[in-house]
C-alpha positions as semicolon CSV with decimal commas, in nm:
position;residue;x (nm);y (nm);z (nm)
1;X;-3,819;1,457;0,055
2;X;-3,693;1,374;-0,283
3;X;-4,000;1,200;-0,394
4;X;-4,209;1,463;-0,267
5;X;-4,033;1,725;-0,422
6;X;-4,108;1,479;-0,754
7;X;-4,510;1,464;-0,658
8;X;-4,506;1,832;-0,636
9;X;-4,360;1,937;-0,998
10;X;-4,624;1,633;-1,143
11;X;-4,906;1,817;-0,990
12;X;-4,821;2,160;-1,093
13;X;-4,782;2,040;-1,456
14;X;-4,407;2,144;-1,481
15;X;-4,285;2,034;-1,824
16;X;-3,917;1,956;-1,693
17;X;-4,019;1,659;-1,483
18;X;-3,809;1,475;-1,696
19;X;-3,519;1,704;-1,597
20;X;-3,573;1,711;-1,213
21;X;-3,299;1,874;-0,995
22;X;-3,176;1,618;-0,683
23;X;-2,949;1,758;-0,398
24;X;-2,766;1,573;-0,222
25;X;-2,580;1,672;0,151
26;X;-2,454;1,510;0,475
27;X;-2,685;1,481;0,725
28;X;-2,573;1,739;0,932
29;X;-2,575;2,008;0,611
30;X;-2,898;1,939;0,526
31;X;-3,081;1,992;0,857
32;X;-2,863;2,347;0,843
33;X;-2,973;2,466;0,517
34;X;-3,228;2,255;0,383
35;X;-3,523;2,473;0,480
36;X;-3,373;2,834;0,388
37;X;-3,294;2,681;0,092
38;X;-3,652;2,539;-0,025
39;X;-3,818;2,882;0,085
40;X;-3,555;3,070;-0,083
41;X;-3,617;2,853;-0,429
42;X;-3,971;2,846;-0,400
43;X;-3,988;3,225;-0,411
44;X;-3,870;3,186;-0,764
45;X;-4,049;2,909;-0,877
46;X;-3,810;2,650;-0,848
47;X;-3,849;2,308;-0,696
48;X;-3,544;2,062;-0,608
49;X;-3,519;1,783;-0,350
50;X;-3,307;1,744;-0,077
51;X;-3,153;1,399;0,034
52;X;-2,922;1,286;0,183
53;X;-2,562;1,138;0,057
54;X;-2,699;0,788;0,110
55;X;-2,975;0,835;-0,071
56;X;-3,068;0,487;-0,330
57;X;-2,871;0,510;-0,594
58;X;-3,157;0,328;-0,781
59;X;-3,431;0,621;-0,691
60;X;-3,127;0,898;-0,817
61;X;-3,163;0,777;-1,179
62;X;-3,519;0,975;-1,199
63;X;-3,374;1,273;-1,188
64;X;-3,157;1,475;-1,432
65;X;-2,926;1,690;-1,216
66;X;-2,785;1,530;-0,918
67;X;-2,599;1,798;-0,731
68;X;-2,411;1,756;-0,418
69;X;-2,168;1,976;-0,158
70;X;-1,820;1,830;-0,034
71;X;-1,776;2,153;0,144
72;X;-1,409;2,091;0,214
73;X;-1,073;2,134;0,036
74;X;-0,984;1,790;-0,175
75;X;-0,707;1,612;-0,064
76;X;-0,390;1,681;-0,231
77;X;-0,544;2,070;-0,265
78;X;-0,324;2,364;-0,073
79;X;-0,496;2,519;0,187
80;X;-0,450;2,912;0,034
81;X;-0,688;3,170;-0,167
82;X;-0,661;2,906;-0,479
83;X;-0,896;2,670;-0,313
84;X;-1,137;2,901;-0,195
85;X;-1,383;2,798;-0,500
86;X;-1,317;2,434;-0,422
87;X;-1,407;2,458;-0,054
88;X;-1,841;2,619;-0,202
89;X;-1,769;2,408;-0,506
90;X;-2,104;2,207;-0,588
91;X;-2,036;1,907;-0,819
92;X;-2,321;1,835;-1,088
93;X;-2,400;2,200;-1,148
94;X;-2,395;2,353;-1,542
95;X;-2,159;2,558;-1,636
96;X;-2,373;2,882;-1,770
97;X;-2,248;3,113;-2,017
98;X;-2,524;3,381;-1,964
99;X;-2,341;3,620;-2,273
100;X;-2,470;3,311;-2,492
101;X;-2,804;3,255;-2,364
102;X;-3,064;3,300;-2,612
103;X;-3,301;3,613;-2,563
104;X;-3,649;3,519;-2,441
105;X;-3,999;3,643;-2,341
106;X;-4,050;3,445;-2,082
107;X;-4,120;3,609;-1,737
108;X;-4,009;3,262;-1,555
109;X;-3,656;3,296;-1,742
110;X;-3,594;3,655;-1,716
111;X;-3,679;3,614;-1,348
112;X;-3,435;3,332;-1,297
113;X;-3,153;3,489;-1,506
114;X;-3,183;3,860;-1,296
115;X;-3,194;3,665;-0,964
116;X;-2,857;3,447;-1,070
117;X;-2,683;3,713;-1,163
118;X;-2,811;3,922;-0,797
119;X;-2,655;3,600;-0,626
120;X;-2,340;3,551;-0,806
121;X;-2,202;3,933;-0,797
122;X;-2,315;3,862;-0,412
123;X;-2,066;3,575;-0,414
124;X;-1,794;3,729;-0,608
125;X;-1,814;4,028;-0,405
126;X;-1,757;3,855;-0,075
127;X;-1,513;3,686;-0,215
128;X;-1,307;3,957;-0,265
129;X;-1,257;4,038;0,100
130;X;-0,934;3,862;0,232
131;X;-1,066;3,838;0,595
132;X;-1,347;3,669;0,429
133;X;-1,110;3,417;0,246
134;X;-0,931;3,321;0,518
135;X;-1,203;3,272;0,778
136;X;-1,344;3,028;0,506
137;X;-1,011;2,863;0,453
138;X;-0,933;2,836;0,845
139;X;-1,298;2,665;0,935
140;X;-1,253;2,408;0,585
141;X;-0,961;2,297;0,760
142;X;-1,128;2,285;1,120
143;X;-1,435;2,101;0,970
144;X;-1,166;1,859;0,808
145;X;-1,028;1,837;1,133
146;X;-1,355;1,781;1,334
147;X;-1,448;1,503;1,077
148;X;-1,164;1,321;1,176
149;X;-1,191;1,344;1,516
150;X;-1,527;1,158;1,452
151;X;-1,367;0,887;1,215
152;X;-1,093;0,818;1,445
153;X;-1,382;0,858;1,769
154;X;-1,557;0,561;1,555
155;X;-1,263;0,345;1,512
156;X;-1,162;0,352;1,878
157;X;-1,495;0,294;2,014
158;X;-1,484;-0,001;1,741
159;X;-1,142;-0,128;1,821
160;X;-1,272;-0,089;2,194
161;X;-1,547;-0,332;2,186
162;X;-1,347;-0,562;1,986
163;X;-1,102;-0,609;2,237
164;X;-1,363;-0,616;2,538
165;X;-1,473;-0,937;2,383
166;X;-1,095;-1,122;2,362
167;X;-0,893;-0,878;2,670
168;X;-0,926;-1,189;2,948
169;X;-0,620;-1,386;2,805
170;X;-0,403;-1,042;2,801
171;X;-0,433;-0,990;3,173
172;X;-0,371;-1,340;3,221
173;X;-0,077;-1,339;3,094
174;X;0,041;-1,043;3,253
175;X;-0,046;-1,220;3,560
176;X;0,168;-1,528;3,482
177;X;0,457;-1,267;3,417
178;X;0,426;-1,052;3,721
179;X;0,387;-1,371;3,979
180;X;0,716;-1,479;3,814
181;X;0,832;-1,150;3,833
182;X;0,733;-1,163;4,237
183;X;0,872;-1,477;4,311
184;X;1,222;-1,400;4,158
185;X;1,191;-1,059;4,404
186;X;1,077;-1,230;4,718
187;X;1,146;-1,581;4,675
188;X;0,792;-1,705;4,791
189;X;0,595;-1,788;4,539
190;X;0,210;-1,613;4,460
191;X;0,010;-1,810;4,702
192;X;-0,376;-1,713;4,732
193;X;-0,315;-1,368;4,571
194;X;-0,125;-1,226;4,931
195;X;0,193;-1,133;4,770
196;X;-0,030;-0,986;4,479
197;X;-0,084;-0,683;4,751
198;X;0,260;-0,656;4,848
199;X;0,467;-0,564;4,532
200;X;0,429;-0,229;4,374
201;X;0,389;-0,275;3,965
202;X;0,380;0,029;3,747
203;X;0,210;-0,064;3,380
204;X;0,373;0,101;3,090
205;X;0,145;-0,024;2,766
206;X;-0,058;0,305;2,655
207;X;-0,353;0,085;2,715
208;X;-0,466;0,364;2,991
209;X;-0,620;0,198;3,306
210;X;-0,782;-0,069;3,128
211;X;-0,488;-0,265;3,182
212;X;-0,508;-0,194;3,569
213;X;-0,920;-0,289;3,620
214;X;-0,817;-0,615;3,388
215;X;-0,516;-0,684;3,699
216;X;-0,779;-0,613;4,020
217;X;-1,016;-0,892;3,828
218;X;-0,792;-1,119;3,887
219;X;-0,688;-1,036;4,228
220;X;-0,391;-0,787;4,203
221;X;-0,474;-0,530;4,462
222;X;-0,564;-0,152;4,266
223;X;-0,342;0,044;4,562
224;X;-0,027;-0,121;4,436
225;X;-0,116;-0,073;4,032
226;X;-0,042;0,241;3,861
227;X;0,016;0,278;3,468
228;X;0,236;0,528;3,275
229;X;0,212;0,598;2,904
230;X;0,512;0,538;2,661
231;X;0,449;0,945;2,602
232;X;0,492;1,029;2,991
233;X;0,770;0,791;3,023
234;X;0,973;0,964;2,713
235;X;0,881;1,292;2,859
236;X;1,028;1,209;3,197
237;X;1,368;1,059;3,085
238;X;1,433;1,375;2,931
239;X;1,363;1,551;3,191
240;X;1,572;1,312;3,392
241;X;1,858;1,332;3,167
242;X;1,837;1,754;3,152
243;X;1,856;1,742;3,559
244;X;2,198;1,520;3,549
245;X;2,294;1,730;3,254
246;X;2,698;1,747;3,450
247;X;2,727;1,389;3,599
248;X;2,680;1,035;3,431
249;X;2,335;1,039;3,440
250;X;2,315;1,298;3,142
251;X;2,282;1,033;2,881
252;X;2,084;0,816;3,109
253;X;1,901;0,497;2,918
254;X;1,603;0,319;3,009
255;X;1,753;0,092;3,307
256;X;1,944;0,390;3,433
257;X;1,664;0,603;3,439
258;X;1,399;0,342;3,612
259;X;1,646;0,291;3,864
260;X;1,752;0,609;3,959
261;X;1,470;0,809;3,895
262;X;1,238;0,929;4,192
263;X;0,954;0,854;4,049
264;X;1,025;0,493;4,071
265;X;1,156;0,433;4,401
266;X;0,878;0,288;4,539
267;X;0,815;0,071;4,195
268;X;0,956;-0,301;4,214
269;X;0,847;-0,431;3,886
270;X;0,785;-0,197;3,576
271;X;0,577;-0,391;3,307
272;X;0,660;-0,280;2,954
273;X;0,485;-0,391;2,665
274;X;0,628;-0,173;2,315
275;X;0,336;-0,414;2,128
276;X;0,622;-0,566;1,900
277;X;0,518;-0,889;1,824
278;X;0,538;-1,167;1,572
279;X;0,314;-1,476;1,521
280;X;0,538;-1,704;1,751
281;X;0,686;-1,416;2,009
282;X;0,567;-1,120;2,170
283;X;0,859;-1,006;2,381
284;X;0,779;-0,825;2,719
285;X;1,072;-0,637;2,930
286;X;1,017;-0,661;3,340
287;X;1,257;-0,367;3,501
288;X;1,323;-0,541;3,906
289;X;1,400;-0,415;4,176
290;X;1,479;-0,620;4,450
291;X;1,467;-0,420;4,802
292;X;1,714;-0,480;5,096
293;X;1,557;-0,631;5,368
294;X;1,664;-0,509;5,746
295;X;1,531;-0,604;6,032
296;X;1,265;-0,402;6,229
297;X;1,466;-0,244;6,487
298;X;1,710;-0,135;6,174
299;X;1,394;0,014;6,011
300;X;1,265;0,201;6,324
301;X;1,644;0,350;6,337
302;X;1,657;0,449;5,954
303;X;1,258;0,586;6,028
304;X;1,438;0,790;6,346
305;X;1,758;0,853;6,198
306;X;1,680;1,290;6,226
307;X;1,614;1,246;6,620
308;X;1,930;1,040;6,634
309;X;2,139;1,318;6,578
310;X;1,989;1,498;6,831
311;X;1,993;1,260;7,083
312;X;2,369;1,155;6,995
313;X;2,458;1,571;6,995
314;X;2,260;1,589;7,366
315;X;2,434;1,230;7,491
316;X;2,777;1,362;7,388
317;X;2,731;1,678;7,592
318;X;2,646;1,486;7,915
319;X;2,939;1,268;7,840
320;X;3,188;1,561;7,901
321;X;3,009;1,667;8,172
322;X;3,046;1,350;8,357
323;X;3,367;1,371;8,223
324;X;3,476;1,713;8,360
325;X;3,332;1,562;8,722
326;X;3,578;1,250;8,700
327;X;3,867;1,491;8,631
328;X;3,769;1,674;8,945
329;X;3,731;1,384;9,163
330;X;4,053;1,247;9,018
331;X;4,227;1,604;9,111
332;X;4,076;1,578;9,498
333;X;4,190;1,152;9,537
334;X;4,515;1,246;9,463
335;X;4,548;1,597;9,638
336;X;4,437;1,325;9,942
337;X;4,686;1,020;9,885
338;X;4,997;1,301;9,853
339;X;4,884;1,464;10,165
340;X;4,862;1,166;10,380
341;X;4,458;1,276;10,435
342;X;4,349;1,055;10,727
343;X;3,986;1,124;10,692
344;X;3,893;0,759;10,583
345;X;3,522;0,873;10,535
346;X;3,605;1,140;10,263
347;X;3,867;0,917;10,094
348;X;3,584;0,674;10,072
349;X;3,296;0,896;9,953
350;X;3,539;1,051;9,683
351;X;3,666;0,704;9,531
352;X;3,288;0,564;9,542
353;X;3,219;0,906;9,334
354;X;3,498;0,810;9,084
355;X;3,364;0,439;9,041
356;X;3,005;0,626;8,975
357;X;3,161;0,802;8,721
358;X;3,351;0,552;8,548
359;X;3,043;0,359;8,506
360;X;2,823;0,648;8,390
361;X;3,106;0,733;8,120
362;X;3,120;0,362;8,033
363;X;2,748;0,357;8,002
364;X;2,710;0,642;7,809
365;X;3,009;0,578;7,551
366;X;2,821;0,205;7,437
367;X;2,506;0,393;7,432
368;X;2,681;0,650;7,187
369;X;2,840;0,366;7,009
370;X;2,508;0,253;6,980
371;X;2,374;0,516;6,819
372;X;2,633;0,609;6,609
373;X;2,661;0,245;6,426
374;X;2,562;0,249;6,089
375;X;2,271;0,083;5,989
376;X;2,242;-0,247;5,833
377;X;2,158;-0,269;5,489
378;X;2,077;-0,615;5,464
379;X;2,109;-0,820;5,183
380;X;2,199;-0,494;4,938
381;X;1,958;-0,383;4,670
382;X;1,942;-0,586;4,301
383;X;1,800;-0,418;3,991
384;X;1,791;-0,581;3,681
385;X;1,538;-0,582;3,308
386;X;1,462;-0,937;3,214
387;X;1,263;-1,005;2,930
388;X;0,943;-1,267;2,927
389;X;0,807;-1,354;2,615
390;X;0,428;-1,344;2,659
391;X;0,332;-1,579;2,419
392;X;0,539;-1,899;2,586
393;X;0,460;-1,837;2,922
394;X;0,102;-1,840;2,799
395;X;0,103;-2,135;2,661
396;X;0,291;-2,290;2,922
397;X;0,027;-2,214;3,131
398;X;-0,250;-2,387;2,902
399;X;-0,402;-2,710;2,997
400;X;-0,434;-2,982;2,767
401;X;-0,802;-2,882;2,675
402;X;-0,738;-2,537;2,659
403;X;-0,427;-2,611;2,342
404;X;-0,698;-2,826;2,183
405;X;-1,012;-2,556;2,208
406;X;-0,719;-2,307;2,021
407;X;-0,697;-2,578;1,745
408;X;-1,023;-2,607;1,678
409;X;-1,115;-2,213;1,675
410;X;-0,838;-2,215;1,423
411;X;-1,015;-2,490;1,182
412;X;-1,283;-2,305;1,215
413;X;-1,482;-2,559;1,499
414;X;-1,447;-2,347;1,773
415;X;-1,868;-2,284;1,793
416;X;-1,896;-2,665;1,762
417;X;-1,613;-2,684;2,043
418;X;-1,802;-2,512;2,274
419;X;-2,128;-2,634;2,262
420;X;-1,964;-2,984;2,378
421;X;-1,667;-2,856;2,578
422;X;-1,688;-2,616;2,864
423;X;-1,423;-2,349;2,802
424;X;-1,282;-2,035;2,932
425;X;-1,215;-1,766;2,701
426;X;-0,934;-1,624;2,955
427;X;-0,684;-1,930;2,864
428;X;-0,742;-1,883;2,442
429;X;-0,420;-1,861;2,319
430;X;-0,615;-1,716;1,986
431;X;-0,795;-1,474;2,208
432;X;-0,479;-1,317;2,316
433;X;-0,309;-1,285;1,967
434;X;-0,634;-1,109;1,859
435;X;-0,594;-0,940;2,176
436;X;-0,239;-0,821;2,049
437;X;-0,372;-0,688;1,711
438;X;-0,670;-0,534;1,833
439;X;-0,439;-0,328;2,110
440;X;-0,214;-0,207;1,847
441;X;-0,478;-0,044;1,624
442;X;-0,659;0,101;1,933
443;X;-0,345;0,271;2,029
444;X;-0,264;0,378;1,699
445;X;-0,585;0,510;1,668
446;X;-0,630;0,693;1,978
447;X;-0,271;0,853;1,924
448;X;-0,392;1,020;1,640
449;X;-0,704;1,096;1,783
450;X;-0,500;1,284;2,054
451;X;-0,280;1,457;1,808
452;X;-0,567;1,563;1,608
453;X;-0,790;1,702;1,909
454;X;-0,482;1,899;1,980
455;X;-0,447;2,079;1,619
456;X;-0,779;2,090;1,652
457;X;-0,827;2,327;1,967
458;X;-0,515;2,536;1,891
459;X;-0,666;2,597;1,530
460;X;-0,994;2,670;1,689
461;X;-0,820;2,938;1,900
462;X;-0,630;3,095;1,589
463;X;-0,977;3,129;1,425
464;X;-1,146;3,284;1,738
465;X;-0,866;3,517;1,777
466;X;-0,882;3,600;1,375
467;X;-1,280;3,639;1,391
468;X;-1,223;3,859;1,724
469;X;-0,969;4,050;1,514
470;X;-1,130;4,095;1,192
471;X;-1,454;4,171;1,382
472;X;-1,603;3,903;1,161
473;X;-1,932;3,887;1,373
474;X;-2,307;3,803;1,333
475;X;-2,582;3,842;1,583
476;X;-2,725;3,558;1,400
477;X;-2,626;3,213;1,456
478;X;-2,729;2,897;1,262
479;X;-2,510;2,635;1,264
480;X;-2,678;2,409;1,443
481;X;-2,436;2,238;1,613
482;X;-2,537;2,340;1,951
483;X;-2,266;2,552;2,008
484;X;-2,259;2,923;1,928
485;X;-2,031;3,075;1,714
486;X;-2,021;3,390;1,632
487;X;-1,890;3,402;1,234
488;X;-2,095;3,034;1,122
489;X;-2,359;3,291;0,959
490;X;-2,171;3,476;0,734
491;X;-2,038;3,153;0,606
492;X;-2,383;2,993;0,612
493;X;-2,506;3,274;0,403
494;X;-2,249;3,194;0,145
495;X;-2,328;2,874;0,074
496;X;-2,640;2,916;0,044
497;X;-2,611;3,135;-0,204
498;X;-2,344;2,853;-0,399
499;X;-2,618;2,603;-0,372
500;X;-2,900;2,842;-0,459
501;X;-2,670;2,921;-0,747
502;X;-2,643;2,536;-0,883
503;X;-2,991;2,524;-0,871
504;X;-3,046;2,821;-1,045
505;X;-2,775;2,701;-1,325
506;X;-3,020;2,379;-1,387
507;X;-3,360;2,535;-1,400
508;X;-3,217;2,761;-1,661
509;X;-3,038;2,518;-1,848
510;X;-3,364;2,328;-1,835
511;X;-3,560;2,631;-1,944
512;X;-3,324;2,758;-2,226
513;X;-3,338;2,403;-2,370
514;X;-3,679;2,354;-2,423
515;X;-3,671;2,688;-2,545
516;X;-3,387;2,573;-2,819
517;X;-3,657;2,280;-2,868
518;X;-3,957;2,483;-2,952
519;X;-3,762;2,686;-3,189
């Protein structure tokens, strides 16, 4: 475009070729305004190219004025009416002082002058309007805003494939620390990944579910895996500590809280990696919790224990009844032994009645027994945090070969290593502290990527509220970004008049100073 723009003024026999006019946007600004811009300039005569920012810095040095459009409020700048002019400011342009231009014949320069001065009163009226002030103000700072979001979007997605290239030793190592972790709960020890399905883990390392899909690679079963950020942890020992506000749980820490809490009832081994490491330790605290074990039959009663009570209530009723029968069958043998009764048959049916009843009420008071004995609870339950330092368990785990492919990555012969050595990139102690680094950044990053997309949307609401309220509407849209909204032409219009305006500024300068020449 910029060369063009050069071929153009050649061929119309401009005499300011030596003084061309070069301006220079972001991509995204120039395929906005580049067009209106051109047609609007060519009406008057005027000719400037449009590049963009990366344009060679070696092709720039043709031209004479090199303009350019920040379009946002410098750092360092407040964010009130004073920076309005900084937020359409165009670096490059002349300052003109039109009360000292020299007078002139020239239809080109009168032209130029008269359409300058149309445009700037256009500015300096609009900027007059306060609604108009802030509704520029409010979108500088959402354009700041949305500018980060890409940075930060970059970084992660950066940061992401970094560590998709060193993540195998990571996992790994959480593997070595859980199957400790399992056999100090169980007492068997990880054989052919079966107690990998049996033990609940809940990962706590803001590393999302990567973390989990890294686990079910090597073998950990994804039903018994769930992850929790450091966020959603703090969040829920608060709210822990606000529901026990009046008993001892009120100032509940982090063991307290894991063991206590609902939410991790059905957890035996919480995984929590903070990311503080050195170069020769990268501590890791394991929350266990090791379950009481009862025997079947005491499971089915603690499973039943609700139609237990029933049953006892309903067993205890027929025991009085039987009860109440005895008494009466007691009342009738001994109404017959005082009276001498000499019906032997009767005397015999009543006392076999009694014996029936004694052995019904015998029956019936172990069966309540029974059923009334607490259950077993085993061996008891044991909670305790232990802390496994990542880094030495790894390397315990490394093979000979594996300590000696490390050492040469780190001289720098790790290419030369491999091409003679098969290796495995999932035992590289060097791979995993790379791993470490890599992690922290991405979570840094995608923190602030999260706390920015969050200012983001609720300043994006205060502005469509303000635009709503101010009725700061266009049926026109052109901003081009695929997504329509409603004020972007009123502030399109602006600029284009402050970068019609810096062009303006340097065909006049040109024009006034060949005039000067000539005279």
């Amino acid at each position: 475009m910029a060369d063009q723009a050069q071929d153009k003024r050649d061929q119309e026999g401009n005499g300011n070729k030596e003084k061309l006019i070069l301006l220079l946007l972001r991509k995204d600004v120039r395929k906005i305004y580049m067009k209106t811009l051109v047609d609007r300039l060519h009406d008057s005569g005027v000719t400037v190219a449009v590049d963009e920012t990366n344009y060679p810095e070696e092709k720039q040095k043709k031209f004479h004025w090199i303009l350019s459009f920040p379009g946002d409020i410098p750092k360092g700048k407040a964010h009130d009416a004073s920076s309005l002019g900084l937020i359409f400011r165009v670096p490059g342009m002349p300052k003109l002082q039109m009360e000292k231009l020299p007078s002139s014949d020239s239809v080109k320069l009168t032209k130029l002058i008269g359409r300058y001065k149309e445009v700037q009163q256009t500015c300096i009226d609009r900027e007059k309007h306060p609604a108009f002030v802030k509704l520029a103000l409010i979108d500088a700072v959402l354009r700041g805003k949305q500018q980060l979001i890409q940075k930060f979007e970059d970084l992660e997605n950066r940061l992401e494939q970094k560590i998709s290239q060193v993540e195998k030793p990571y996992y790994k190592g959480i593997g070595y620390i859980l199957s400790t972790s399992i056999e100090k709960i169980t007492g068997i020890a990880v054989l052919d990944g079966l107690m990998k399905g049996l033990v609940h883990v809940m990962i706590i390392d803001d590393m999302e579910k990567r973390t989990i899909d890294g686990l079910v690679d090597i073998d950990f079963k994804r039903k018994f895996l769930s992850f929790m950020s450091t966020s959603e942890l703090s969040k829920k020992i608060q709210e822990f500590r606000n529901a026990h506000a009046e008993d001892e749980f009120a100032k509940a820490n982090i063991e307290e809280f894991i063991f206590n809490s609902p939410d991790f009832e059905h957890v035996e081994i919480v995984f929590f990696n903070s990311w503080k490491f050195t170069e020769d330790s990268f501590p890791i605290r394991v929350a266990l919790r090791k379950k009481a074990i009862i025997s079947k039959k005491e499971e089915r009663k603690v499973q039943q224990q609700d139609q237990a009570e029933g049953k006892i209530k309903s067993e205890e009723e027929a025991l009085e009844v039987v009860k109440e029968k005895l008494e009466e069958v007691m009342r009738v043998i001994n109404k017959m032994e005082k009276s001498h009764f000499d019906d032997e048959d009767e005397y015999q049916l009543q006392t076999s009645a009694r014996k029936r009843f004694l052995k019904d009420i015998k029956i019936r008071e172990l069966r309540l027994k029974e059923m009334k004995r607490p259950i077993s609870k085993g061996a008891g339950e044991e909670k305790k945090i232990i802390t496994i330092d990542l880094f030495d368990i790894f390397k315990n785990n490394q093979s000979f070969m594996d300590r000696m492919g490390d050492k040469a990555g780190s001289l720098g012969l790790g290419e030369l290593w491999g091409k003679h050595v098969k290796t495995d990139d999932s035992f590289s102690f060097n791979k995993l502290a790379e791993m470490a680094h890599f992690s922290k950044d991405w979570i840094k990053a995608s923190a602030q990527l999260k706390k920015i997309k969050s200012q983001t949307t609720h300043l994006a609401k205060q502005l469509k509220l303000f635009v709503e309220k101010n009725e700061l509407t266009n049926s026109v849209s052109s901003s081009g970004s695929g997504t329509e909204v409603n004020y972007q032409s009123l502030l399109d219009e602006h600029i284009l008049d402050r970068l019609e305006l810096a062009v303006l500024s340097c065909e006049i300068s040109n024009l006034t100073a060949d005039k000067l020449k000539k005279e």
